[in-house]
Tab-separated table of C-alpha atoms in Angstrom:
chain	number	residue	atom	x	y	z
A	20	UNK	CA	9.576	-11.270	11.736
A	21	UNK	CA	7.665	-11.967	8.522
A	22	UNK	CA	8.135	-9.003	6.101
A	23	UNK	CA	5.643	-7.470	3.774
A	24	UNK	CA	7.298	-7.450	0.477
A	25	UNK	CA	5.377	-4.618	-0.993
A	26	UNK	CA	6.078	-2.638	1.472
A	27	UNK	CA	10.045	-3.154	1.859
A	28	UNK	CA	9.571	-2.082	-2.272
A	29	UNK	CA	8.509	1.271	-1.115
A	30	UNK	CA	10.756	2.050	1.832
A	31	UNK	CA	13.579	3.037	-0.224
A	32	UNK	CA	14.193	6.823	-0.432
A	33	UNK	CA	11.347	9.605	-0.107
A	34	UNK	CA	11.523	13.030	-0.802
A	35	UNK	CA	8.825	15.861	-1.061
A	36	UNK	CA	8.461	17.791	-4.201
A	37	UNK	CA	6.227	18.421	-7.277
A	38	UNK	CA	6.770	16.731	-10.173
A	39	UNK	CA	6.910	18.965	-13.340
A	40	UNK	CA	5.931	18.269	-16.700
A	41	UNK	CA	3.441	16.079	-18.107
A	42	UNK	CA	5.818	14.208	-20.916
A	43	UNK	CA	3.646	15.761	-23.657
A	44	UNK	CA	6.130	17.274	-26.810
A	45	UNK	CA	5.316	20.425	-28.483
A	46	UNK	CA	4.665	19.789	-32.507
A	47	UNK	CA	5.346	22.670	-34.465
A	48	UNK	CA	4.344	22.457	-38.176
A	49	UNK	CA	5.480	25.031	-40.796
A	50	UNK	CA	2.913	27.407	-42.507
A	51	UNK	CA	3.050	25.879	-45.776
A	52	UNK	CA	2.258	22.163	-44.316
A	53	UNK	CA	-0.670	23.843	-42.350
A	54	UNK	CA	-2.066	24.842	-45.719
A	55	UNK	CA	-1.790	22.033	-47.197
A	56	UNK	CA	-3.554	19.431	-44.410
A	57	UNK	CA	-6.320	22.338	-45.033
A	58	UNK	CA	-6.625	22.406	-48.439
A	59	UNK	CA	-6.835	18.216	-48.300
A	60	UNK	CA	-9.548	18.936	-45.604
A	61	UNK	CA	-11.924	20.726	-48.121
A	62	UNK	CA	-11.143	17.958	-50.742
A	63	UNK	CA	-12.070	15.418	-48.090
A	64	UNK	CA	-15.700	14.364	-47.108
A	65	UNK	CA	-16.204	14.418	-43.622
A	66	UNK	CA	-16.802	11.370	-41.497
A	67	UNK	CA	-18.399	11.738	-38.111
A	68	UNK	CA	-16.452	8.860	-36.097
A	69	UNK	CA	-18.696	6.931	-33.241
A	70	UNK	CA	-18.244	8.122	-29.827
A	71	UNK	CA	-16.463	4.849	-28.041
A	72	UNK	CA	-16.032	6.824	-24.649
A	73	UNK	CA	-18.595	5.428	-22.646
A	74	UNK	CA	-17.403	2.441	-23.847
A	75	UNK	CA	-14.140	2.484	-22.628
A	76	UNK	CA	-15.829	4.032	-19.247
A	77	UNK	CA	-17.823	1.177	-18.818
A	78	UNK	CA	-14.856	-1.041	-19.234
A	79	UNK	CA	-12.955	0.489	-16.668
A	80	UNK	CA	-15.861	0.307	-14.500
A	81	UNK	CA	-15.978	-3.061	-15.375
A	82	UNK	CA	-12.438	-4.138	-14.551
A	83	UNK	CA	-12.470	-1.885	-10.924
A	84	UNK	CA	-15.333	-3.998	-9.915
A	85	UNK	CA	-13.661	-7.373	-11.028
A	86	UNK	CA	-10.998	-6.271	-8.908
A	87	UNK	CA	-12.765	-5.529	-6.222
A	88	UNK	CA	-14.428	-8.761	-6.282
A	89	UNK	CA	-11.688	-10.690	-5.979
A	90	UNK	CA	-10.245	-8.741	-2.959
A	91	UNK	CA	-13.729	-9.718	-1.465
A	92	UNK	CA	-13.400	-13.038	-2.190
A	93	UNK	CA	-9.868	-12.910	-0.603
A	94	UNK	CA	-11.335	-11.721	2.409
A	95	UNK	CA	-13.749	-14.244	2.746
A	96	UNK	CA	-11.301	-17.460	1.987
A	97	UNK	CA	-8.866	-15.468	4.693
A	98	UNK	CA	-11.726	-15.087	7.307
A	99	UNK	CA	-13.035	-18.506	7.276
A	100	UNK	CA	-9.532	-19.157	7.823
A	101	UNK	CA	-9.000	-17.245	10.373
A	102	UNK	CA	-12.596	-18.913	11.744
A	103	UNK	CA	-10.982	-22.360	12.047
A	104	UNK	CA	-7.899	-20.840	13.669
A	105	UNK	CA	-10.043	-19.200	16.684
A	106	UNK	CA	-12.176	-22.116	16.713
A	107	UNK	CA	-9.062	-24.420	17.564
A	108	UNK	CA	-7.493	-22.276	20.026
A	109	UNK	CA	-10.678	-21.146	21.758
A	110	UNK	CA	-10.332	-18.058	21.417
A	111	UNK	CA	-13.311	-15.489	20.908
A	112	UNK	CA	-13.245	-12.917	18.315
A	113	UNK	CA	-15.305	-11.167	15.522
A	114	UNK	CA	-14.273	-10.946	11.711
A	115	UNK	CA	-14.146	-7.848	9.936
A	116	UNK	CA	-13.874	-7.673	6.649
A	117	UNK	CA	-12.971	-4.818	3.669
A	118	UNK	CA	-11.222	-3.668	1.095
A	119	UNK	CA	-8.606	-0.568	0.918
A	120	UNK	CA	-6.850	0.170	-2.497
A	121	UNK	CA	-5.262	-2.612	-3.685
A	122	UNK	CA	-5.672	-5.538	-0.831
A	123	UNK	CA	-8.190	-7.309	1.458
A	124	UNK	CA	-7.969	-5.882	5.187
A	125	UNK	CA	-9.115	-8.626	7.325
A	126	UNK	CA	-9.406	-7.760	11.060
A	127	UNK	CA	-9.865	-9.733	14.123
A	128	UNK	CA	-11.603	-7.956	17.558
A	129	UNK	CA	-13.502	-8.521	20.421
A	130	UNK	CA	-11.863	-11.212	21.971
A	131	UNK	CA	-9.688	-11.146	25.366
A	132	UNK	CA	-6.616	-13.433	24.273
A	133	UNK	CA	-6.254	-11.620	20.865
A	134	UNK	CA	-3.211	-9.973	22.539
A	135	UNK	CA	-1.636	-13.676	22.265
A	136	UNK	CA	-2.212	-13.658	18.433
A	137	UNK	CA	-0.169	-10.034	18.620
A	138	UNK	CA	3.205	-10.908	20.507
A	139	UNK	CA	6.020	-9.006	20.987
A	140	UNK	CA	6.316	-6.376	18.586
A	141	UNK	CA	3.639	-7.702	16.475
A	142	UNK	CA	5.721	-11.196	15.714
A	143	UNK	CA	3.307	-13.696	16.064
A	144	UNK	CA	0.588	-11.450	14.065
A	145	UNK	CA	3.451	-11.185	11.045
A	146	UNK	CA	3.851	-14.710	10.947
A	147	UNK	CA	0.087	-15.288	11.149
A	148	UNK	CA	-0.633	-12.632	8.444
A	149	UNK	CA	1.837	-14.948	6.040
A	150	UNK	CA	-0.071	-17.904	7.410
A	151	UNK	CA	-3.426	-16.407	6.120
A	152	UNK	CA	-1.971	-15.057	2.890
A	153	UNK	CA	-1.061	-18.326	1.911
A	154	UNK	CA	-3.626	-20.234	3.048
A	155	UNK	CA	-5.537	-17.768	0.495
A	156	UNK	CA	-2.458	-18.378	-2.138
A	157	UNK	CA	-3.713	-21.753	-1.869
A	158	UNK	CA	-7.554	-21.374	-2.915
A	159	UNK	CA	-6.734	-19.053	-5.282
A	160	UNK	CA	-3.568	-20.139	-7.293
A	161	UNK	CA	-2.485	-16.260	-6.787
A	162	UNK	CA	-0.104	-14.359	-4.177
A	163	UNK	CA	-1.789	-12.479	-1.684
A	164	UNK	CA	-1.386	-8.932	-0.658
A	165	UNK	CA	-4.129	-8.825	2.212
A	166	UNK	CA	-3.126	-6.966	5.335
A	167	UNK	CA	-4.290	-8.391	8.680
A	168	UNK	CA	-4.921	-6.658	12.007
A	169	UNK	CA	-5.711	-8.347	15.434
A	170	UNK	CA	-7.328	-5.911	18.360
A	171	UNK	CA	-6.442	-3.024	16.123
A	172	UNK	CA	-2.482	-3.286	16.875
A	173	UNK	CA	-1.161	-1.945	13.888
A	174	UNK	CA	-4.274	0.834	13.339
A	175	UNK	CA	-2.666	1.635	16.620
A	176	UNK	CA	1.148	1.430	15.579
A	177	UNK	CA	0.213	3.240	12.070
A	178	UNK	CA	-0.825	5.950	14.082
A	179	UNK	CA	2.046	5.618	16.610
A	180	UNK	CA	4.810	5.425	14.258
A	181	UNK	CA	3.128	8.522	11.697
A	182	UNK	CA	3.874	10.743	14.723
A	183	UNK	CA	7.313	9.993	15.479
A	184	UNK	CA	7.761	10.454	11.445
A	185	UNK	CA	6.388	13.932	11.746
A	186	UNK	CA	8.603	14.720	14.972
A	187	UNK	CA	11.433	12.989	13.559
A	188	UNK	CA	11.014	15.384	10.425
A	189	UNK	CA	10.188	18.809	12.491
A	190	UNK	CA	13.266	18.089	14.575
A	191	UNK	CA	15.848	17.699	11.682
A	192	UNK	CA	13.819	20.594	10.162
A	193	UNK	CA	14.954	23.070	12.662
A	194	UNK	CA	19.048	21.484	13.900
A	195	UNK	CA	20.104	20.297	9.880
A	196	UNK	CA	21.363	16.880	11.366
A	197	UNK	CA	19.886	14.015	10.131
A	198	UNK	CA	18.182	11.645	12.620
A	199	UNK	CA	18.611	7.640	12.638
A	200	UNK	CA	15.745	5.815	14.001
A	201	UNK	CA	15.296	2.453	15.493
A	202	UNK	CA	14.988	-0.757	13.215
A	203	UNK	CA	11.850	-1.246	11.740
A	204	UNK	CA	10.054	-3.902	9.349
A	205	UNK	CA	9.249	-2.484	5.919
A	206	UNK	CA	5.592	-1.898	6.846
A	207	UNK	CA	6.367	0.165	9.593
A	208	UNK	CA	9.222	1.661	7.717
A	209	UNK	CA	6.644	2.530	4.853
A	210	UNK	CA	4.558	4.407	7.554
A	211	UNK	CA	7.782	6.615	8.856
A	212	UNK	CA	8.072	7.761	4.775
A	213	UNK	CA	4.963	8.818	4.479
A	214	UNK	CA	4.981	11.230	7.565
A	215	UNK	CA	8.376	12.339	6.369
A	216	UNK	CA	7.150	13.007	2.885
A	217	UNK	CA	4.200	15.155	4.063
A	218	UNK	CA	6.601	17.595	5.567
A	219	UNK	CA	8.282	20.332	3.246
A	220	UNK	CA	12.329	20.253	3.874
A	221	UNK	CA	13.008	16.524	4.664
A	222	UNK	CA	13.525	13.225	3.034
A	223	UNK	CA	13.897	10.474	4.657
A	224	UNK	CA	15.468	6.973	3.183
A	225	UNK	CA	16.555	3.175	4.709
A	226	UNK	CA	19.768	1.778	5.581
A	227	UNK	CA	21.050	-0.955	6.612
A	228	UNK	CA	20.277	-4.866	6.566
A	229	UNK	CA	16.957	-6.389	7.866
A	230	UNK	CA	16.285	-7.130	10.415
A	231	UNK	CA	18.437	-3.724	11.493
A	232	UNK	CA	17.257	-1.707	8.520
A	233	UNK	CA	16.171	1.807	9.576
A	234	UNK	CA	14.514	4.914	8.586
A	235	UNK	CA	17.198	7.576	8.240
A	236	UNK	CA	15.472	11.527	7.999
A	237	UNK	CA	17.991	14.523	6.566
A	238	UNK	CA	17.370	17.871	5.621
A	239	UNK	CA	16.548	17.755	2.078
């Protein structure tokens, strides 16, 4: 089973919890040095300095939409792609396309064989989602990050596996033993943390070696 890099980076341990502090330091300055800066001040013509802010706005602006653009144009090389690929097996399906944080989401519905393009367990659509990626990585000269779907099986197993997260968590809420799950890839192990993390008490974390590496949820 192909695994999503980024997301085995972020299946490691989660626990809930503020952070506090915002890494700013006090400065204290002594009475006499406060006198002086002021006594400089009325010795010192004043300069009114340019207001750069919308500047720098606009650049951000600037660089969000340049990034956005290229996820687009990831989309596109993937679904033409993807195009070819129905177009050799015969298979019928429609290309969606968009764009969610940080990668392309390229979907593929409509079509009565899509579950072929699934397998068991989502195989074939994990080896087919590395397939597009670099078939992308190839246009592009740059690694891919773009998540693809087929008859909405993972929307379906994001949902499916966010619940037995939550139940996971509510149940070692209430005995105090921590709960092993089944083996997972990272992106459904990603999933798991995040319905862990929503739920006061609980952490969860993964052990193990793929491709047995599992969500583990204790009492935090």
């Amino acid at each position: 089973m192909a695994a999503d890099v980024e997301e085995a980076q972020n299946d490691e341990v989660r626990t809930t919890g503020a952070v506090s502090g915002d890494g700013a330091s006090d400065v204290v300055v002594e009475a006499d040095q406060v006198g002086a800066v002021d006594a400089e001040a009325d010795r010192t013509p004043v300069v009114e300095e340019s207001d750069d802010s919308g500047v720098v706005e606009d650049k951000i602006d600037e660089d969000d939409e340049d990034d956005e653009d290229y996820l687009v144009e990831e989309g596109e090389i993937a679904g033409d792609y993807l195009e070819q690929l129905l177009d050799v097996l015969d298979f019928d399906g429609d290309i969606d396309l968009d764009v969610e944080g940080d990668r392309a989401i390229v979907s593929i519905d409509g079509g009565d064989d899509l579950a072929k393009l699934v397998g068991r367990k989502g195989e074939v659509l994990d080896a087919l989602q590395e397939l597009t990626r670099l078939a992308v990585q190839q246009s592009t000269g740059e690694r891919s990050k773009l998540m693809l779907d087929v008859a909405g099986w993972r929307a379906n197993r994001r949902t499916e596996l966010g619940n037995l997260g939550a139940e996971a968590a509510r149940r070692v809420l209430e005995s105090g033993e921590r709960e092993e799950l089944t083996p997972m890839t990272p992106f459904e192990r990603k999933i798991v943390h995040d319905a862990v993390a929503k739920i006061d008490g609980v952490a969860s974390e993964s052990t193990g070696v793929e491709p047995a590496r599992r969500v583990v949820v204790v009492k935090a």
